[in-house]
Amino acid sequence: MPTPTVVQVVVDKPLAQGFDYLWDQQNLGQEPMIGQVVEIPFGRSSLIGVVIKVSGHSDFDINKLKQVKAVAPLPPLDSAALRLMNFASQYYIHGLGETIVPTIPQMWKKPEDWEKIPKKLIAAEKKKEKKDREIKSEGLITESQLNSEQQSALNALRNDAGEKKFRAILLQGQTGSGKTAVFLSWLSSILQDEKAQVLILVPEINLTPQLERRVRAYFPNKNMAVLHSAIAENQRGIAWYEAMIGKAQIILGTRLAALTPMPNLKAIV
């Protein structure tokens, strides 16, 4: 008799532990992977959960375990995102499922709509292309237009980037002194790598449209995902997905954007 495949799944409940489920590869059409978003039976209903462990063993009677019902049409959450969620869970004394699942947009937590999502993505891509053409860019300051202090700060940022390790850097200057021009010029050198992703965080939603226009002036050909609580759920779900698969190289948003999976993240502003 073949060894059963058991996955441990966490759900959005105030519970410390995950729950064991059987994984039927033939029925689900793929092998289990840590970070997958799945639909599972839970009590008398169904819930969305995230796989955090794959094994061939359970401490419970295998015959009494229920089976995973479906898998979301998503790649698994990447290991860096899961480590961040695990840290947040422990730091804030919050269940791991309570930490991970709420970060997933509602669009991806409706199993009844999962089959329709590919068509939604195609339609959204056409709509986004039209919107991008309509958005006016503004505030482009080329590197040749930087003053001596701005150029000095930019050089320091670029030299530090050669270290190839995490560093926290403070760019200090008065309002209107051109800090945005400096960090956008710095990001342009990072984004020369076609796979690199950068995260730009804003302190409040109201600042997002102005900075979006500014970023587009610097990066007219780069895919940008905008994430904050004021955008429509489907729009947020698609932006989150594009960041997750690495399609969006620039992720601009409020603090909720910090919990978005970004597999190729190279810089945070």
Short mmCIF file of C-alpha atoms in Angstrom, two decimals:
data_model
loop_
_atom_site.label_atom_id
_atom_site.label_comp_id
_atom_site.label_asym_id
_atom_site.label_seq_id
_atom_site.Cartn_x
_atom_site.Cartn_y
_atom_site.Cartn_z
CA MET A 1 0.00 0.00 0.00
CA PRO A 2 1.52 3.40 -0.98
CA THR A 3 2.43 5.85 1.76
CA PRO A 4 -0.27 8.54 2.05
CA THR A 5 0.70 12.18 1.56
CA VAL A 6 -0.22 14.32 4.55
CA VAL A 7 -0.18 18.13 4.55
CA GLN A 8 -0.51 20.41 7.54
CA VAL A 9 -2.70 23.44 6.89
CA VAL A 10 -3.18 26.63 8.95
CA VAL A 11 -6.46 28.57 8.81
CA ASP A 12 -7.68 31.99 9.90
CA LYS A 13 -8.61 30.93 13.41
CA PRO A 14 -7.11 31.80 16.83
CA LEU A 15 -5.39 28.42 17.03
CA ALA A 16 -1.73 27.65 17.60
CA GLN A 17 -1.59 24.45 15.58
CA GLY A 18 -2.18 23.45 11.97
CA PHE A 19 -4.46 20.61 10.88
CA ASP A 20 -3.56 17.43 9.02
CA TYR A 21 -5.25 16.61 5.70
CA LEU A 22 -4.73 13.97 3.06
CA TRP A 23 -3.46 15.08 -0.33
CA ASP A 24 -4.82 13.15 -3.30
CA GLN A 25 -2.40 14.00 -6.09
CA GLN A 26 -4.51 12.36 -8.77
CA ASN A 27 -7.60 14.32 -7.78
CA LEU A 28 -5.81 17.65 -7.26
CA GLY A 29 -3.59 17.30 -10.33
CA GLN A 30 -0.33 18.37 -8.67
CA GLU A 31 2.12 17.60 -5.90
CA PRO A 32 1.79 19.43 -2.58
CA MET A 33 4.15 22.32 -1.82
CA ILE A 34 4.65 24.47 1.26
CA GLY A 35 2.93 27.83 0.76
CA GLN A 36 0.06 26.61 -1.41
CA VAL A 37 -3.36 28.18 -0.85
CA VAL A 38 -5.99 25.44 -0.54
CA GLU A 39 -9.64 24.84 0.22
CA ILE A 40 -10.27 22.34 3.03
CA PRO A 41 -13.31 20.92 4.82
CA PHE A 42 -13.47 22.33 8.35
CA GLY A 43 -16.28 21.26 10.63
CA ARG A 44 -19.52 21.58 8.68
CA SER A 45 -18.16 24.13 6.23
CA SER A 46 -15.06 24.82 4.15
CA LEU A 47 -12.19 27.22 4.78
CA ILE A 48 -9.19 28.62 2.95
CA GLY A 49 -5.83 27.66 4.41
CA VAL A 50 -2.12 27.59 3.63
CA VAL A 51 0.05 24.47 3.54
CA ILE A 52 2.95 24.77 6.01
CA LYS A 53 4.20 21.15 6.07
CA VAL A 54 4.26 18.11 3.77
CA SER A 55 5.00 14.60 5.09
CA GLY A 56 3.97 10.96 4.93
CA HIS A 57 3.04 10.80 8.60
CA SER A 58 0.34 12.05 10.95
CA ASP A 59 -0.06 11.69 14.71
CA PHE A 60 -3.73 10.99 14.03
CA ASP A 61 -5.46 7.99 12.47
CA ILE A 62 -4.88 8.33 8.70
CA ASN A 63 -8.30 6.80 8.00
CA LYS A 64 -10.00 9.63 9.88
CA LEU A 65 -8.24 12.47 8.05
CA LYS A 66 -10.23 14.51 5.55
CA GLN A 67 -8.91 15.40 2.10
CA VAL A 68 -7.87 18.76 0.66
CA LYS A 69 -10.74 19.82 -1.63
CA ALA A 70 -9.03 22.18 -4.10
CA VAL A 71 -5.89 24.19 -4.79
CA ALA A 72 -5.94 27.88 -5.73
CA PRO A 73 -4.55 28.71 -9.22
CA LEU A 74 -1.56 30.39 -7.59
CA PRO A 75 2.13 29.61 -7.15
CA PRO A 76 3.02 28.85 -3.52
CA LEU A 77 3.79 31.76 -1.20
CA ASP A 78 7.57 32.13 -1.34
CA SER A 79 9.78 31.14 1.60
CA ALA A 80 10.82 34.73 2.42
CA ALA A 81 7.18 35.81 2.76
CA LEU A 82 6.43 32.80 4.97
CA ARG A 83 9.42 33.58 7.20
CA LEU A 84 8.16 37.15 7.61
CA MET A 85 4.66 35.88 8.50
CA ASN A 86 6.13 33.42 10.99
CA PHE A 87 8.14 36.19 12.64
CA ALA A 88 5.06 38.46 12.83
CA SER A 89 3.01 35.59 14.26
CA GLN A 90 5.49 35.01 17.08
CA TYR A 91 6.25 38.69 17.72
CA TYR A 92 2.59 39.68 18.03
CA ILE A 93 1.55 36.39 19.71
CA HIS A 94 -0.92 35.71 16.91
CA GLY A 95 -1.85 32.39 15.30
CA LEU A 96 0.15 31.66 12.13
CA GLY A 97 -3.03 31.12 10.11
CA GLU A 98 -4.49 34.36 11.51
CA THR A 99 -1.36 36.12 10.28
CA ILE A 100 -1.05 34.59 6.80
CA VAL A 101 -4.61 34.15 5.51
CA PRO A 102 -5.82 37.77 6.04
CA THR A 103 -2.95 39.02 3.83
CA ILE A 104 -4.40 37.12 0.86
CA PRO A 105 -6.87 39.31 -1.12
CA GLN A 106 -10.52 38.22 -1.14
CA MET A 107 -10.37 37.46 -4.86
CA TRP A 108 -8.15 34.46 -4.10
CA LYS A 109 -10.23 33.23 -1.17
CA LYS A 110 -13.33 32.32 -3.19
CA PRO A 111 -12.89 28.74 -4.46
CA GLU A 112 -16.15 28.94 -6.42
CA ASP A 113 -14.51 31.64 -8.60
CA TRP A 114 -11.09 30.03 -9.06
CA GLU A 115 -11.95 28.63 -12.50
CA LYS A 116 -12.99 32.10 -13.71
CA ILE A 117 -9.77 33.82 -12.63
CA PRO A 118 -7.72 33.26 -15.85
CA LYS A 119 -10.36 35.18 -17.83
CA LYS A 120 -10.38 37.93 -15.18
CA LEU A 121 -6.61 38.28 -15.48
CA ILE A 122 -6.78 38.66 -19.27
CA ALA A 123 -9.55 41.27 -19.03
CA ALA A 124 -7.70 43.14 -16.29
CA GLU A 125 -4.50 43.25 -18.37
CA LYS A 126 -6.32 44.98 -21.24
CA LYS A 127 -7.99 47.42 -18.85
CA LYS A 128 -4.68 48.18 -17.13
CA GLU A 129 -2.91 48.89 -20.41
CA LYS A 130 -5.58 51.45 -21.23
CA LYS A 131 -5.40 53.02 -17.75
CA ASP A 132 -1.59 53.23 -17.90
CA ARG A 133 -1.84 55.18 -21.16
CA GLU A 134 -4.30 57.61 -19.55
CA ILE A 135 -2.29 58.27 -16.38
CA LYS A 136 -0.19 61.40 -16.75
CA SER A 137 3.36 61.19 -15.52
CA GLU A 138 5.03 64.15 -13.88
CA GLY A 139 8.12 65.34 -12.04
CA LEU A 140 10.90 63.63 -13.98
CA ILE A 141 14.30 64.95 -12.92
CA THR A 142 17.14 63.40 -14.89
CA GLU A 143 20.43 62.55 -13.23
CA SER A 144 22.13 65.40 -15.08
CA GLN A 145 19.71 67.82 -13.37
CA LEU A 146 20.65 66.76 -9.83
CA ASN A 147 22.61 69.27 -7.76
CA SER A 148 25.92 68.39 -6.12
CA GLU A 149 24.38 67.27 -2.79
CA GLN A 150 21.79 65.08 -4.54
CA GLN A 151 24.47 63.53 -6.76
CA SER A 152 26.65 62.86 -3.72
CA ALA A 153 23.74 61.09 -1.96
CA LEU A 154 22.99 59.07 -5.11
CA ASN A 155 26.62 57.99 -5.42
CA ALA A 156 26.64 56.89 -1.77
CA LEU A 157 23.50 54.80 -2.34
CA ARG A 158 24.94 53.15 -5.44
CA ASN A 159 28.26 52.41 -3.75
CA ASP A 160 26.47 50.85 -0.79
CA ALA A 161 24.42 48.64 -3.10
CA GLY A 162 27.64 46.92 -4.12
CA GLU A 163 27.80 45.33 -0.67
CA LYS A 164 25.19 42.73 -1.75
CA LYS A 165 23.73 42.43 1.75
CA PHE A 166 20.92 43.99 3.76
CA ARG A 167 21.64 47.53 4.90
CA ALA A 168 19.40 50.25 6.37
CA ILE A 169 20.23 53.71 5.02
CA LEU A 170 18.76 57.07 6.08
CA LEU A 171 18.36 59.68 3.34
CA GLN A 172 17.84 62.90 5.26
CA GLY A 173 16.74 66.21 3.81
CA GLN A 174 14.21 68.99 4.17
CA THR A 175 10.83 68.85 2.44
CA GLY A 176 11.31 69.84 -1.18
CA SER A 177 15.04 69.13 -1.18
CA GLY A 178 14.76 66.43 -3.84
CA LYS A 179 14.95 63.17 -1.88
CA THR A 180 12.40 61.52 -4.20
CA ALA A 181 14.52 62.31 -7.25
CA VAL A 182 17.53 60.74 -5.52
CA PHE A 183 15.87 57.48 -4.51
CA LEU A 184 14.06 57.06 -7.85
CA SER A 185 17.37 57.55 -9.69
CA TRP A 186 18.89 54.96 -7.35
CA LEU A 187 16.05 52.50 -8.03
CA SER A 188 16.55 52.93 -11.77
CA SER A 189 19.99 51.32 -11.47
CA ILE A 190 18.53 48.41 -9.48
CA LEU A 191 15.69 47.91 -11.97
CA GLN A 192 18.11 47.48 -14.85
CA ASP A 193 17.89 43.85 -13.76
CA GLU A 194 14.71 42.70 -15.53
CA LYS A 195 13.84 40.35 -12.63
CA ALA A 196 14.47 42.75 -9.75
CA GLN A 197 11.55 44.06 -7.66
CA VAL A 198 11.44 47.14 -5.45
CA LEU A 199 8.94 48.12 -2.77
CA ILE A 200 8.02 51.78 -2.21
CA LEU A 201 5.95 52.36 0.93
CA VAL A 202 3.91 55.52 1.53
CA PRO A 203 2.67 56.59 4.98
CA GLU A 204 -0.92 57.24 3.87
CA ILE A 205 -3.24 56.47 0.94
CA ASN A 206 -3.62 60.13 -0.09
CA LEU A 207 0.03 60.32 -1.09
CA THR A 208 -0.21 57.36 -3.47
CA PRO A 209 -1.63 59.00 -6.67
CA GLN A 210 1.00 61.77 -6.74
CA LEU A 211 3.87 59.34 -6.18
CA GLU A 212 2.40 56.94 -8.75
CA ARG A 213 2.55 59.68 -11.40
CA ARG A 214 6.11 60.50 -10.36
CA VAL A 215 7.22 56.86 -10.51
CA ARG A 216 5.66 56.41 -13.96
CA ALA A 217 7.67 59.37 -15.22
CA TYR A 218 10.87 57.57 -14.26
CA PHE A 219 9.78 54.06 -15.26
CA PRO A 220 7.27 54.30 -18.15
CA ASN A 221 8.03 50.76 -19.34
CA LYS A 222 8.03 48.97 -15.98
CA ASN A 223 5.03 47.08 -14.61
CA MET A 224 3.83 48.65 -11.35
CA ALA A 225 1.43 47.19 -8.78
CA VAL A 226 -0.40 49.66 -6.51
CA LEU A 227 -1.68 48.22 -3.22
CA HIS A 228 -3.76 49.90 -0.54
CA SER A 229 -7.12 49.40 1.15
CA ALA A 230 -8.97 52.01 -0.95
CA ILE A 231 -8.71 50.15 -4.26
CA ALA A 232 -11.34 47.64 -5.42
CA GLU A 233 -10.88 44.06 -4.20
CA ASN A 234 -10.39 42.57 -7.68
CA GLN A 235 -7.90 45.29 -8.56
CA ARG A 236 -5.98 44.62 -5.37
CA GLY A 237 -6.11 40.86 -5.98
CA ILE A 238 -4.61 41.24 -9.46
CA ALA A 239 -1.89 43.67 -8.27
CA TRP A 240 -1.00 41.24 -5.44
CA TYR A 241 -0.82 38.37 -7.94
CA GLU A 242 1.43 40.32 -10.32
CA ALA A 243 3.81 41.09 -7.45
CA MET A 244 3.71 37.47 -6.32
CA ILE A 245 4.70 36.04 -9.71
CA GLY A 246 7.39 38.70 -10.24
CA LYS A 247 5.58 40.38 -13.13
CA ALA A 248 5.30 43.71 -11.28
CA GLN A 249 8.78 45.10 -10.75
CA ILE A 250 7.60 48.12 -8.74
CA ILE A 251 5.22 47.63 -5.80
CA LEU A 252 3.83 50.92 -4.47
CA GLY A 253 1.53 51.00 -1.48
CA THR A 254 0.76 51.54 2.17
CA ARG A 255 1.99 49.27 4.95
CA LEU A 256 -0.28 46.38 3.86
CA ALA A 257 1.95 46.08 0.77
CA ALA A 258 4.83 45.00 3.03
CA LEU A 259 3.18 41.57 3.47
CA THR A 260 2.88 40.95 -0.28
CA PRO A 261 5.00 38.03 -1.54
CA MET A 262 7.81 39.45 -3.71
CA PRO A 263 10.19 36.69 -4.82
CA ASN A 264 12.83 39.03 -6.29
CA LEU A 265 12.76 41.92 -3.82
CA LYS A 266 16.00 43.93 -3.98
CA ALA A 267 15.20 47.24 -2.28
CA ILE A 268 12.66 48.91 0.01
CA VAL A 269 12.05 52.66 0.25
#
